[in-house]
Short mmCIF file of C-alpha atoms in Angstrom, two decimals:
data_model
loop_
_atom_site.label_atom_id
_atom_site.label_comp_id
_atom_site.label_asym_id
_atom_site.label_seq_id
_atom_site.Cartn_x
_atom_site.Cartn_y
_atom_site.Cartn_z
CA MET A 494 28.23 24.28 38.77
CA THR A 495 27.92 23.42 35.01
CA ILE A 496 30.52 22.32 32.71
CA VAL A 497 30.65 23.20 29.24
CA THR A 498 32.28 21.51 26.62
CA PRO A 499 34.55 23.08 23.99
CA GLU A 500 32.83 22.03 21.18
CA GLU A 501 29.08 22.99 23.12
CA HIS A 502 30.48 26.70 23.48
CA THR A 503 31.80 26.64 20.58
CA GLY A 504 28.77 25.30 18.65
CA LEU A 505 30.80 22.86 16.84
CA ALA A 506 28.31 19.60 18.35
CA ASP A 507 26.77 17.43 16.57
CA PRO A 508 23.03 18.08 16.19
CA PRO A 509 20.95 15.17 16.68
CA GLU A 510 20.79 12.64 14.36
CA PRO A 511 16.26 12.13 12.94
CA ASP A 512 14.69 9.03 14.75
CA ALA A 513 14.81 6.47 12.19
CA ARG A 514 12.18 4.24 13.78
CA ALA A 515 10.13 7.83 13.70
CA GLY A 516 11.04 8.58 9.88
CA VAL A 517 10.26 3.98 8.73
CA ILE A 518 6.55 5.03 10.36
CA ASP A 519 6.01 8.22 9.13
CA LEU A 520 6.95 6.50 5.76
CA LEU A 521 4.39 3.27 6.07
CA GLU A 522 1.53 5.90 7.07
CA ARG A 523 1.85 7.50 4.29
CA SER A 524 2.04 4.63 1.77
CA GLY A 525 -0.59 2.51 3.96
CA SER A 526 -2.52 5.64 3.08
CA VAL A 527 -2.66 5.04 -0.43
CA VAL A 528 -2.23 1.12 -0.95
CA VAL A 529 -4.57 0.05 1.23
CA PRO A 530 -7.66 1.76 -0.18
CA ILE A 531 -6.67 0.43 -3.73
CA GLY A 532 -5.93 -2.61 -2.42
CA ILE A 533 -8.91 -3.01 -0.73
CA ALA A 534 -11.38 -1.93 -3.68
CA LEU A 535 -9.34 -3.74 -5.77
CA TYR A 536 -10.31 -7.00 -4.30
CA ALA A 537 -13.70 -6.05 -4.18
CA LEU A 538 -14.31 -5.81 -7.49
CA LEU A 539 -11.95 -8.58 -8.42
CA TYR A 540 -14.49 -10.68 -6.36
CA LEU A 541 -17.37 -9.54 -8.02
CA GLY A 542 -15.66 -9.59 -11.28
CA ILE A 543 -15.49 -13.67 -10.89
CA GLN A 544 -18.92 -13.66 -10.02
CA GLN A 545 -19.76 -12.40 -12.71
CA VAL A 546 -17.35 -14.35 -14.80
CA TYR A 547 -18.64 -17.69 -13.62
CA GLY A 548 -22.00 -15.75 -13.92
CA ILE A 549 -21.90 -16.21 -17.68
CA PHE A 550 -21.44 -19.76 -17.47
CA ASN A 551 -24.22 -19.75 -15.87
CA ILE A 552 -23.44 -21.09 -12.48
CA SER A 553 -21.51 -19.33 -9.54
CA PRO A 554 -17.89 -20.04 -8.39
CA GLU A 555 -19.14 -22.23 -5.24
CA GLN A 556 -20.37 -24.94 -7.80
CA ALA A 557 -17.06 -25.15 -9.38
CA GLY A 558 -16.16 -25.78 -6.71
CA ILE A 559 -14.11 -22.80 -5.35
CA ASP A 560 -14.64 -21.51 -2.21
CA GLN A 561 -14.41 -18.72 -0.36
CA ALA A 562 -10.67 -19.61 1.01
CA THR A 563 -9.77 -20.64 -2.69
CA MET A 564 -11.05 -17.42 -3.89
CA PHE A 565 -9.19 -15.31 -1.01
CA GLY A 566 -5.86 -16.57 -2.24
CA ARG A 567 -6.34 -16.23 -6.65
CA LEU A 568 -6.78 -12.46 -5.46
CA VAL A 569 -4.38 -11.70 -3.43
CA GLY A 570 -2.20 -13.80 -6.03
CA THR A 571 -3.20 -11.61 -8.81
CA LEU A 572 -3.33 -8.18 -6.24
CA ILE A 573 0.47 -9.05 -5.75
CA LEU A 574 0.55 -9.49 -9.80
CA LEU A 575 -0.38 -6.34 -10.09
CA ILE A 576 1.69 -4.56 -7.52
CA ILE A 577 4.44 -6.11 -9.43
CA GLY A 578 3.51 -4.37 -12.70
CA GLY A 579 2.10 -1.18 -11.13
CA ALA A 580 5.89 -1.08 -9.36
CA LEU A 581 7.73 -1.02 -12.55
CA LEU A 582 4.89 1.32 -14.75
CA ALA A 583 4.90 3.65 -11.59
CA GLY A 584 9.30 3.55 -11.72
CA VAL A 585 8.77 4.45 -15.72
CA VAL A 586 6.86 7.56 -14.24
CA VAL A 587 8.93 9.12 -12.01
CA ALA A 588 11.74 8.23 -14.06
CA VAL A 589 10.12 10.67 -16.83
CA VAL A 590 8.49 12.56 -14.65
CA TRP A 591 12.28 12.99 -12.60
CA LEU A 592 13.79 13.69 -16.06
CA LEU A 593 10.90 16.66 -17.50
CA ASP A 594 11.83 18.12 -14.37
CA LYS A 595 15.71 18.86 -14.76
CA ALA A 596 15.25 19.39 -18.36
CA THR A 597 12.78 22.63 -17.51
CA LEU A 598 15.47 23.81 -14.81
CA GLY A 599 12.83 22.74 -11.13
CA HIS A 600 9.79 24.52 -12.97
CA LEU A 601 7.84 21.58 -13.00
CA PHE A 602 8.45 21.14 -9.05
CA ARG A 603 7.23 24.33 -8.48
CA LEU A 604 4.41 24.09 -10.43
CA ALA A 605 3.45 20.97 -8.03
CA GLN A 606 4.57 22.57 -4.68
CA ALA A 607 2.88 25.27 -5.85
CA VAL A 608 -0.22 23.20 -7.15
CA ARG A 609 -0.18 21.42 -4.03
CA VAL A 610 -0.28 24.75 -1.67
CA ARG A 611 -3.33 26.14 -3.46
CA PRO A 612 -6.91 25.31 -2.31
CA TRP A 613 -9.00 25.89 -4.41
CA ALA A 614 -5.92 24.00 -7.43
CA ALA A 615 -5.24 20.78 -4.96
CA ALA A 616 -9.01 20.43 -4.44
CA THR A 617 -9.35 21.28 -9.12
CA ALA A 618 -6.71 18.30 -9.23
CA GLY A 619 -8.28 15.66 -7.25
CA ALA A 620 -11.82 16.55 -8.69
CA LEU A 621 -10.41 15.81 -11.40
CA TRP A 622 -8.57 12.68 -10.51
CA CYS A 623 -11.84 11.61 -8.86
CA GLY A 624 -14.29 11.92 -12.36
CA ALA A 625 -11.53 10.00 -13.95
CA SER A 626 -12.47 7.28 -12.33
CA TYR A 627 -15.96 6.47 -13.28
CA TRP A 628 -15.16 5.90 -16.61
CA GLY A 629 -14.20 2.21 -15.27
CA PHE A 630 -17.69 2.19 -13.98
CA LEU A 631 -18.37 4.07 -17.33
CA GLY A 632 -16.76 1.38 -19.70
CA TYR A 633 -18.53 -1.46 -17.35
CA LEU A 634 -22.31 -0.78 -17.97
CA GLY A 635 -21.17 -0.08 -21.70
CA LEU A 636 -21.81 3.75 -21.85
CA GLY A 637 -17.99 4.21 -22.94
CA GLU A 638 -18.41 2.69 -26.07
CA GLY A 639 -17.29 4.35 -28.89
CA ALA A 640 -16.88 7.67 -26.58
CA SER A 641 -13.56 10.05 -27.95
CA LEU A 642 -10.73 11.36 -26.01
CA ALA A 643 -12.90 15.26 -25.35
CA GLY A 644 -15.91 13.31 -24.76
CA ILE A 645 -14.19 10.83 -22.07
CA VAL A 646 -12.21 14.86 -20.82
CA ILE A 647 -15.47 16.17 -20.63
CA THR A 648 -17.37 13.05 -18.34
CA ALA A 649 -14.85 13.53 -15.61
CA ALA A 650 -14.90 17.25 -15.74
CA VAL A 651 -18.58 16.76 -15.29
CA ILE A 652 -18.76 14.95 -12.68
CA GLY A 653 -15.72 15.82 -10.64
CA ALA A 654 -16.96 19.27 -10.47
CA LEU A 655 -20.57 18.13 -9.61
CA ALA A 656 -19.35 15.65 -6.86
CA PHE A 657 -16.31 16.89 -5.66
CA LEU A 658 -14.80 20.04 -5.64
CA VAL A 659 -16.30 21.27 -3.31
CA PRO A 660 -16.19 18.45 -0.48
CA PHE A 661 -11.95 18.27 -0.97
CA ARG A 662 -11.80 21.95 -1.02
CA LEU A 663 -13.69 21.81 2.48
CA LEU A 664 -11.31 19.32 3.21
CA ARG A 665 -8.24 21.08 2.20
CA ARG A 666 -8.91 23.74 5.65
CA ARG A 667 -7.13 21.26 7.96
CA PRO A 668 -4.63 18.40 7.90
CA ALA A 669 -6.44 15.29 8.95
CA GLY A 670 -9.14 16.46 5.79
CA ARG A 671 -6.12 16.70 3.36
CA ALA A 672 -4.74 12.92 4.54
CA GLY A 673 -8.98 11.95 4.25
CA MET A 674 -8.32 13.71 0.45
CA LYS A 675 -6.05 11.04 0.02
CA ILE A 676 -7.54 8.67 1.05
CA VAL A 677 -11.06 9.23 -0.67
CA VAL A 678 -8.77 9.76 -4.03
CA ALA A 679 -6.66 6.14 -3.76
CA ALA A 680 -9.63 4.63 -3.03
CA PHE A 681 -11.23 5.75 -6.16
CA THR A 682 -8.59 4.98 -8.59
CA GLY A 683 -8.82 1.33 -6.95
CA ILE A 684 -12.45 1.43 -7.77
CA GLY A 685 -12.41 3.30 -11.49
CA LEU A 686 -9.46 -0.33 -11.78
CA GLY A 687 -11.10 -2.32 -10.67
CA PHE A 688 -14.79 -1.42 -12.84
CA ALA A 689 -12.37 -1.57 -16.08
CA LEU A 690 -11.07 -4.61 -14.89
CA MET A 691 -14.11 -6.62 -14.40
CA GLY A 692 -15.45 -4.93 -17.90
CA GLN A 693 -12.11 -6.67 -19.35
CA MET A 694 -12.89 -10.36 -17.56
CA GLU A 695 -16.36 -10.00 -18.82
CA SER A 696 -15.60 -9.18 -22.50
CA ASP A 697 -12.78 -12.23 -22.16
CA ALA A 698 -15.41 -14.73 -20.22
CA LEU A 699 -17.90 -14.33 -23.18
CA ALA A 700 -15.28 -14.85 -25.89
CA VAL A 701 -14.34 -18.20 -24.22
CA ALA A 702 -18.21 -19.24 -23.92
CA GLN A 703 -19.39 -18.53 -27.39
CA LYS A 704 -16.35 -19.36 -29.37
CA GLY A 705 -13.78 -21.47 -27.06
CA ARG A 706 -10.89 -19.16 -27.54
CA PRO A 707 -7.93 -19.08 -25.13
CA ALA A 708 -8.50 -17.69 -21.76
CA SER A 709 -6.90 -13.76 -21.35
CA MET A 710 -3.87 -12.86 -19.40
CA LEU A 711 -6.05 -11.41 -16.81
CA LEU A 712 -8.35 -14.39 -16.52
CA SER A 713 -6.02 -16.39 -16.33
CA MET A 714 -4.55 -14.18 -13.77
CA VAL A 715 -7.46 -14.37 -11.22
CA GLY A 716 -7.80 -18.16 -11.42
CA PHE A 717 -10.20 -19.16 -13.92
CA GLN A 718 -9.19 -22.80 -15.20
CA ASP A 719 -9.03 -22.57 -18.99
CA GLN A 720 -9.37 -26.42 -19.68
CA TRP A 721 -10.82 -28.54 -22.19
CA VAL A 722 -11.39 -32.43 -21.93
CA VAL A 723 -13.57 -34.99 -24.14
CA LEU A 724 -15.45 -36.97 -21.84
CA ASN A 725 -15.62 -40.34 -22.19
CA ASP A 726 -18.76 -42.70 -20.14
CA ARG A 727 -16.13 -45.46 -17.66
CA GLU A 728 -19.06 -47.95 -18.37
CA SER A 729 -19.53 -48.39 -21.22
CA GLY A 730 -16.20 -46.36 -22.99
CA LYS A 731 -18.77 -44.61 -25.17
CA VAL A 732 -17.55 -40.91 -25.82
CA LEU A 733 -20.25 -38.36 -25.43
CA ARG A 734 -21.67 -35.66 -26.66
CA GLY A 735 -20.05 -36.44 -29.76
CA GLY A 736 -16.35 -36.18 -29.43
CA VAL A 737 -17.07 -31.90 -29.20
CA GLU A 738 -14.44 -30.69 -25.99
CA VAL A 739 -15.49 -29.40 -23.36
CA LEU A 740 -14.95 -26.54 -21.29
CA LEU A 741 -13.67 -28.24 -17.11
CA LEU A 742 -15.61 -25.27 -15.35
CA GLY A 743 -14.58 -27.40 -12.00
CA GLU A 744 -15.77 -30.06 -9.47
CA ARG A 745 -18.11 -30.52 -6.58
CA GLU A 746 -20.00 -33.00 -4.27
CA GLY A 747 -18.72 -36.10 -6.55
CA ALA A 748 -19.87 -34.06 -9.83
CA TYR A 749 -18.29 -32.27 -13.09
CA ALA A 750 -19.73 -28.66 -13.67
CA VAL A 751 -18.71 -29.19 -17.67
CA TYR A 752 -19.49 -26.29 -20.70
CA ASP A 753 -20.02 -27.27 -23.54
CA CYS A 754 -19.45 -24.46 -26.25
CA ALA A 755 -20.54 -26.54 -29.35
CA HIS A 756 -24.43 -26.43 -27.74
CA GLN A 757 -24.11 -23.29 -25.21
CA GLU A 758 -24.91 -24.60 -22.49
CA THR A 759 -23.69 -25.68 -18.84
CA PHE A 760 -24.24 -29.01 -17.13
CA ARG A 761 -23.03 -31.40 -14.60
CA ILE A 762 -22.11 -34.81 -14.76
CA SER A 763 -21.33 -38.12 -12.22
CA ILE A 764 -17.00 -38.29 -11.40
CA ASP A 765 -17.81 -41.51 -11.12
CA ALA A 766 -19.77 -42.43 -14.32
CA THR A 767 -16.98 -40.11 -16.39
CA VAL A 768 -13.79 -40.79 -17.67
CA LEU A 769 -11.86 -37.37 -19.05
CA ARG A 770 -9.96 -37.93 -22.11
CA GLN A 771 -7.46 -35.37 -24.50
CA VAL A 772 -7.04 -33.44 -21.14
CA THR A 773 -5.40 -30.09 -22.76
CA LEU A 774 -5.00 -27.26 -20.52
CA GLU A 775 -4.91 -23.46 -22.31
CA PRO A 776 -5.12 -25.04 -25.20
CA GLU A 777 -4.17 -22.85 -28.58
CA ARG A 778 -6.39 -21.97 -30.79
CA PRO A 779 -5.96 -21.50 -34.55
CA ALA A 780 -7.02 -17.75 -35.92
CA GLY A 781 -10.34 -17.24 -36.38
CA TYR A 782 -11.79 -20.20 -34.35
CA SER A 783 -14.38 -20.89 -33.53
CA CYS A 784 -16.26 -23.90 -31.47
CA ILE A 785 -19.46 -23.18 -32.84
CA LYS A 786 -18.00 -25.04 -35.99
CA GLN A 787 -17.85 -28.20 -34.30
CA LYS A 788 -21.88 -28.67 -33.81
CA ASN A 789 -22.11 -27.74 -37.64
#
């Protein structure tokens, strides 16, 4: 005989609570499918960016004493700083979108839902976004200089329509395909941002190499050493290279890797035979400063 409680008979019993663990796992899976591809793409391109930065000084990071473990630590620190800044930006964007949705009496949310449930509309939005991410790559190649906003939009639309529109529409047919599209869009977001950062890093490193300008915040974030010294001969005490400040790039195997901005050359000098004088980290330079003037 089954005993029915009054709550079950009247239908007033509390419904079963959802599994909190399942909700957390689902949240981690959803956020991970976006954050992980962006992080991997950014890490790979920042790694290449550091190679390009030291290549401007005609050496590799390894020749400056930066091994893989050191580079990994610096890049992870850079990613953390980017996440901190990105979280602030994302919070502002979410707040603005929420206010716009309230101002439009919920029409903005309904429009987003309408785009999401329509395969061609969702595929078009994803294709345009991936096409726009190519602009960082084109800018890194120097093809985006002087381009107008209209040119950027047209280029993004053409690239997105040719390369991504039909594949994304086919992916929208199944849940697994929709998840794959999300991963692809996140990966191309990281690639576009990574190429944009690479181009800026190379431009900032050229300013340091050609004119001796202070390293930018981006170069400091990736661990570039903006340290200038004056070299003295240890045995005679004589000032080397006319007492000109040189950029200390690093040290390896008993030798300093040094860049002479006044003479535009990189050289190695023995640690045992050299004394570093007037060591300055991140020096302040006057407006219009150029290390070439020191040579003259």
